[in-house]
PDB file of C-alpha atoms in Angstrom:
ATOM      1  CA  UNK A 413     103.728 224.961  91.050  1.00 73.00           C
ATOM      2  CA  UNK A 414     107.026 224.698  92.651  1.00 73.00           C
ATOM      3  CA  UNK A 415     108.425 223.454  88.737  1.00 81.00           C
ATOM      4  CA  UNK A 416     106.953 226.281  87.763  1.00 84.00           C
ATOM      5  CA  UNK A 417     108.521 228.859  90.156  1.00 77.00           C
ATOM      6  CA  UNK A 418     112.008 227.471  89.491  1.00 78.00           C
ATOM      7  CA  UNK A 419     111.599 227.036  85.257  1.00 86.00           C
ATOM      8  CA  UNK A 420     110.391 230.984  85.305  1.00 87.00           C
ATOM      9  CA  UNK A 421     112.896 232.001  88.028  1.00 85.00           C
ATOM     10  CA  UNK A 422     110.082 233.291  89.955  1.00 80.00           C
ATOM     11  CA  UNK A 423     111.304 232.434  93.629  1.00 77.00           C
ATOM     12  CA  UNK A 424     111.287 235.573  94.461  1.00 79.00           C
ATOM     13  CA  UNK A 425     107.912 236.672  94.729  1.00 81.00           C
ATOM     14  CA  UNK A 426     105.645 236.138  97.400  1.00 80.00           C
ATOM     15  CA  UNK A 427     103.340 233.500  97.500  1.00 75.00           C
ATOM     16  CA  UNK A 428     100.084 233.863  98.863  1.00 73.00           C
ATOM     17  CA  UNK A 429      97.673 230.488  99.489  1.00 71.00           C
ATOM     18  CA  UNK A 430      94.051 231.040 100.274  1.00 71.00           C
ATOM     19  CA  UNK A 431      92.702 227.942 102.361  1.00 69.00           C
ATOM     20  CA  UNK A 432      89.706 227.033 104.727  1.00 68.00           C
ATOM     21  CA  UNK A 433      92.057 226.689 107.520  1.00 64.00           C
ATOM     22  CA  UNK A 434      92.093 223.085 108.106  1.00 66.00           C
ATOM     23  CA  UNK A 435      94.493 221.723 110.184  1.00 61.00           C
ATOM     24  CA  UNK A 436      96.259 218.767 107.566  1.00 59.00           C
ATOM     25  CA  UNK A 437      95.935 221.031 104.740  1.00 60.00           C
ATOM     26  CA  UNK A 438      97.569 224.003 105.927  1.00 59.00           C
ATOM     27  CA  UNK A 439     100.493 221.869 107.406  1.00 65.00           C
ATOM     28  CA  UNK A 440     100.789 219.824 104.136  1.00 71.00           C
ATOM     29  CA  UNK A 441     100.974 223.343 102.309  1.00 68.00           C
ATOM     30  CA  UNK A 442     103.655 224.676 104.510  1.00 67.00           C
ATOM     31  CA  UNK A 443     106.120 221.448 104.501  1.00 71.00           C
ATOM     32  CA  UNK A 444     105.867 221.537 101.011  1.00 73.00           C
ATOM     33  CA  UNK A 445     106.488 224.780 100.876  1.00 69.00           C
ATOM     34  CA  UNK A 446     109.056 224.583 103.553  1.00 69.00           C
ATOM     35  CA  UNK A 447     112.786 225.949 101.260  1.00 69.00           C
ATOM     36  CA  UNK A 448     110.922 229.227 100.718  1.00 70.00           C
ATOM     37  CA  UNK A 449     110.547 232.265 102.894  1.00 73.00           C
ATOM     38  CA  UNK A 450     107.956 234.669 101.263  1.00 76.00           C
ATOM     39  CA  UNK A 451     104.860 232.370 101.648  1.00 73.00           C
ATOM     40  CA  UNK A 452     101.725 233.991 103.108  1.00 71.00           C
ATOM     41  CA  UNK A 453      98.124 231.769 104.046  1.00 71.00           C
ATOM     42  CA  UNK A 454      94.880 233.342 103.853  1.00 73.00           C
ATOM     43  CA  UNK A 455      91.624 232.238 105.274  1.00 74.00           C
ATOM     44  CA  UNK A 456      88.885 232.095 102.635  1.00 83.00           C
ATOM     45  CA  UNK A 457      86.191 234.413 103.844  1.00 87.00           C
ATOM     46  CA  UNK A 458      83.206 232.345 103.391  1.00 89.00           C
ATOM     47  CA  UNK A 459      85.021 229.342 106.106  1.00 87.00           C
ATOM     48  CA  UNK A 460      85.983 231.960 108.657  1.00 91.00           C
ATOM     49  CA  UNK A 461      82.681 233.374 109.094  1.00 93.00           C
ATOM     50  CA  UNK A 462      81.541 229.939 109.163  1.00 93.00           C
ATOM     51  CA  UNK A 463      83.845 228.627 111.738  1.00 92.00           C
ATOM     52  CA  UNK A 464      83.738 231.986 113.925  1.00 95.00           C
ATOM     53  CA  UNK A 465      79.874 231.668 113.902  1.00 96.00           C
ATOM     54  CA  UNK A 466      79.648 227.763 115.015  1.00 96.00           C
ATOM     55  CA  UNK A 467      82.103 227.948 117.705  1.00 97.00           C
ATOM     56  CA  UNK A 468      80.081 231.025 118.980  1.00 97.00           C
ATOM     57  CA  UNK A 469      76.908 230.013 119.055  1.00 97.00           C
ATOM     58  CA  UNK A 470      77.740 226.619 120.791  1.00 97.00           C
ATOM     59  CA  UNK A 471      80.478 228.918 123.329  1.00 97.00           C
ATOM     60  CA  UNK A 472      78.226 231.623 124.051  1.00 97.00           C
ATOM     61  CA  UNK A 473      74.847 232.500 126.144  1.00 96.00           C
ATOM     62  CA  UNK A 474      72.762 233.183 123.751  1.00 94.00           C
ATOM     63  CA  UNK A 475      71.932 234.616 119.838  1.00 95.00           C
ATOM     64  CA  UNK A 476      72.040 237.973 121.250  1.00 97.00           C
ATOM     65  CA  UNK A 477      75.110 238.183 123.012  1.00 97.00           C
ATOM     66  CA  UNK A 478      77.046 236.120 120.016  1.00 97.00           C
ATOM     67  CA  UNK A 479      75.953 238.440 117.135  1.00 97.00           C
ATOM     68  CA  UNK A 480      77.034 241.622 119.423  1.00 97.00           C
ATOM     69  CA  UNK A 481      80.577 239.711 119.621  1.00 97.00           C
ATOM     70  CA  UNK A 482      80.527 238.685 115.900  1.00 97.00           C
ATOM     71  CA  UNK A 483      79.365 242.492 114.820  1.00 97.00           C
ATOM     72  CA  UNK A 484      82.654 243.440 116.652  1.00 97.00           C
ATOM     73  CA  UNK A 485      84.764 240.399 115.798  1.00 97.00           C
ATOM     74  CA  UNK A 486      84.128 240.035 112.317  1.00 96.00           C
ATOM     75  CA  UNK A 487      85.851 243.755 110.572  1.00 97.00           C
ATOM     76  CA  UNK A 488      88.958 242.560 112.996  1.00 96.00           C
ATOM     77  CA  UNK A 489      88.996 239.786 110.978  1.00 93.00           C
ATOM     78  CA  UNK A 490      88.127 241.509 107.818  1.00 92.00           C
ATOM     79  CA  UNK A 491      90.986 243.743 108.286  1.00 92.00           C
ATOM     80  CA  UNK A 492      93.445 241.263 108.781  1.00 87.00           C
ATOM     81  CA  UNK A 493      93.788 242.418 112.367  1.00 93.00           C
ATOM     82  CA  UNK A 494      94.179 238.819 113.649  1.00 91.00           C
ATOM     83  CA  UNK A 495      96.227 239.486 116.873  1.00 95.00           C
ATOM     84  CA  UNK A 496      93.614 242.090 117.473  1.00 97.00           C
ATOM     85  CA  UNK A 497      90.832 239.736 117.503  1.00 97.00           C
ATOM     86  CA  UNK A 498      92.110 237.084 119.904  1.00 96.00           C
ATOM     87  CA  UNK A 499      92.881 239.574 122.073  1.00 97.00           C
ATOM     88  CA  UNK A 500      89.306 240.464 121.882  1.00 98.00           C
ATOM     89  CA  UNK A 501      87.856 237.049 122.215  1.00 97.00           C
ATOM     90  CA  UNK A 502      90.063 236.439 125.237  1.00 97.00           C
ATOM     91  CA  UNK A 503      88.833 239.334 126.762  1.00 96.00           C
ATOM     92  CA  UNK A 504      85.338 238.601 126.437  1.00 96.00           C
ATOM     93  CA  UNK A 505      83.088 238.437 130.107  1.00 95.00           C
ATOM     94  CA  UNK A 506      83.234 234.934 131.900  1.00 94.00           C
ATOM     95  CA  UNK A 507      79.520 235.826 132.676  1.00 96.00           C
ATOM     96  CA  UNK A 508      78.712 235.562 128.557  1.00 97.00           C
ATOM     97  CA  UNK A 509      80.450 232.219 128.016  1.00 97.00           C
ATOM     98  CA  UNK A 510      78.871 228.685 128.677  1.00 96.00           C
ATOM     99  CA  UNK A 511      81.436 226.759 127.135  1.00 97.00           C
ATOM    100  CA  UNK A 512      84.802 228.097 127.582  1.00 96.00           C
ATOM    101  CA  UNK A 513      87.011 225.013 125.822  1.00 97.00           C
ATOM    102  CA  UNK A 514      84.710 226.017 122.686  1.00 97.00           C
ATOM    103  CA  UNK A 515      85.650 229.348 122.875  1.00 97.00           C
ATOM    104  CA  UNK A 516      89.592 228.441 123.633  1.00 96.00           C
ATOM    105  CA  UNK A 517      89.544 226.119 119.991  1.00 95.00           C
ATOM    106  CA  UNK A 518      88.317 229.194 118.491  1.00 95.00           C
ATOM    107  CA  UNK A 519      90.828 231.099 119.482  1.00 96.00           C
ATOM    108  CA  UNK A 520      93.392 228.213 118.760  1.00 92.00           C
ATOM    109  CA  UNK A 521      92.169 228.583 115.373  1.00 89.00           C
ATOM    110  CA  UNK A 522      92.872 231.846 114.688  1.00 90.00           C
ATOM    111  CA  UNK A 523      96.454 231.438 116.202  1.00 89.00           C
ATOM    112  CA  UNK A 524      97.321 228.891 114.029  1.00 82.00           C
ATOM    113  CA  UNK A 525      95.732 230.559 110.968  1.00 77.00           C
ATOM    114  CA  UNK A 526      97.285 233.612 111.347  1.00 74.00           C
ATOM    115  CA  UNK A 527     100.943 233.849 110.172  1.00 56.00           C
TER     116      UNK A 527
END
C-alpha cells in the first residue's frame, strides 16, 4: 500500500483503516503508518457492538439496566460521537455497576480507538 501511495503520488489523501480495535493491530497499523499525517482508524461496526455488549453485561447489574445503557450508548457510537460516549459511560450511577474495572477497560477502549 505504502508503494502504492508513493508510485501514484497519492500521499495526499486521507487514509482511512477500518479495524476491530485490537490493541497489536492498531499499533502495528499506526507505526507503519507513522511518516504520514492524514490517517484516520475506524472501528468495524459488527466488533464494537460486540465488545460494548460483553464488557456490559459482565460490568453491569443486570440485562435490564445494560440494554437501557446500550439503547443510549450505541447511536453515540454510531455517530462517531466517541468523546460523547465516554463521557456517558463515566457518568453512569455507581448503584448500576458491579464491576467497575470492567467498565473502566471499556472505556479504555474507546479512548484508545478513537483518534
Amino acid at each position: 500500500m505504502i508503494a502504492f501511495l508513493f508510485e501514484n503520488e497519492l500521499t495526499w489523501i486521507r487514509i482511512l483503516l477500518f479495524t476491530d480495535g485490537h490493541t497489536i493491530l492498531n499499533r502495528d497499523v499506526l507505526k507503519a503508518f507513522c511518516w504520514f499525517e492524514n490517517i484516520g482508524i475506524i472501528l468495524d461496526w459488527y466488533h464494537l457492538v460486540k465488545k460494548c455488549k460483553e464488557k456490559l453485561s459482565i460490568s453491569l447489574k443486570g440485562r435490564r439496566i445494560r440494554n437501557e445503557i446500550l439503547r443510549e450508548l450505541m447511536p453515540l457510537l454510531l455517530h462517531g460521537l466517541a468523546k460523547e460516549a465516554i463521557a456517558y459511560l463515566e457518568g453512569i450511577d455507581r448503584e448500576k455497576i458491579k464491576n467497575r474495572e470492567v467498565m473502566e477497560k471499556l472505556v479504555g477502549y474507546l479512548k484508545r480507538n478513537s483518534l
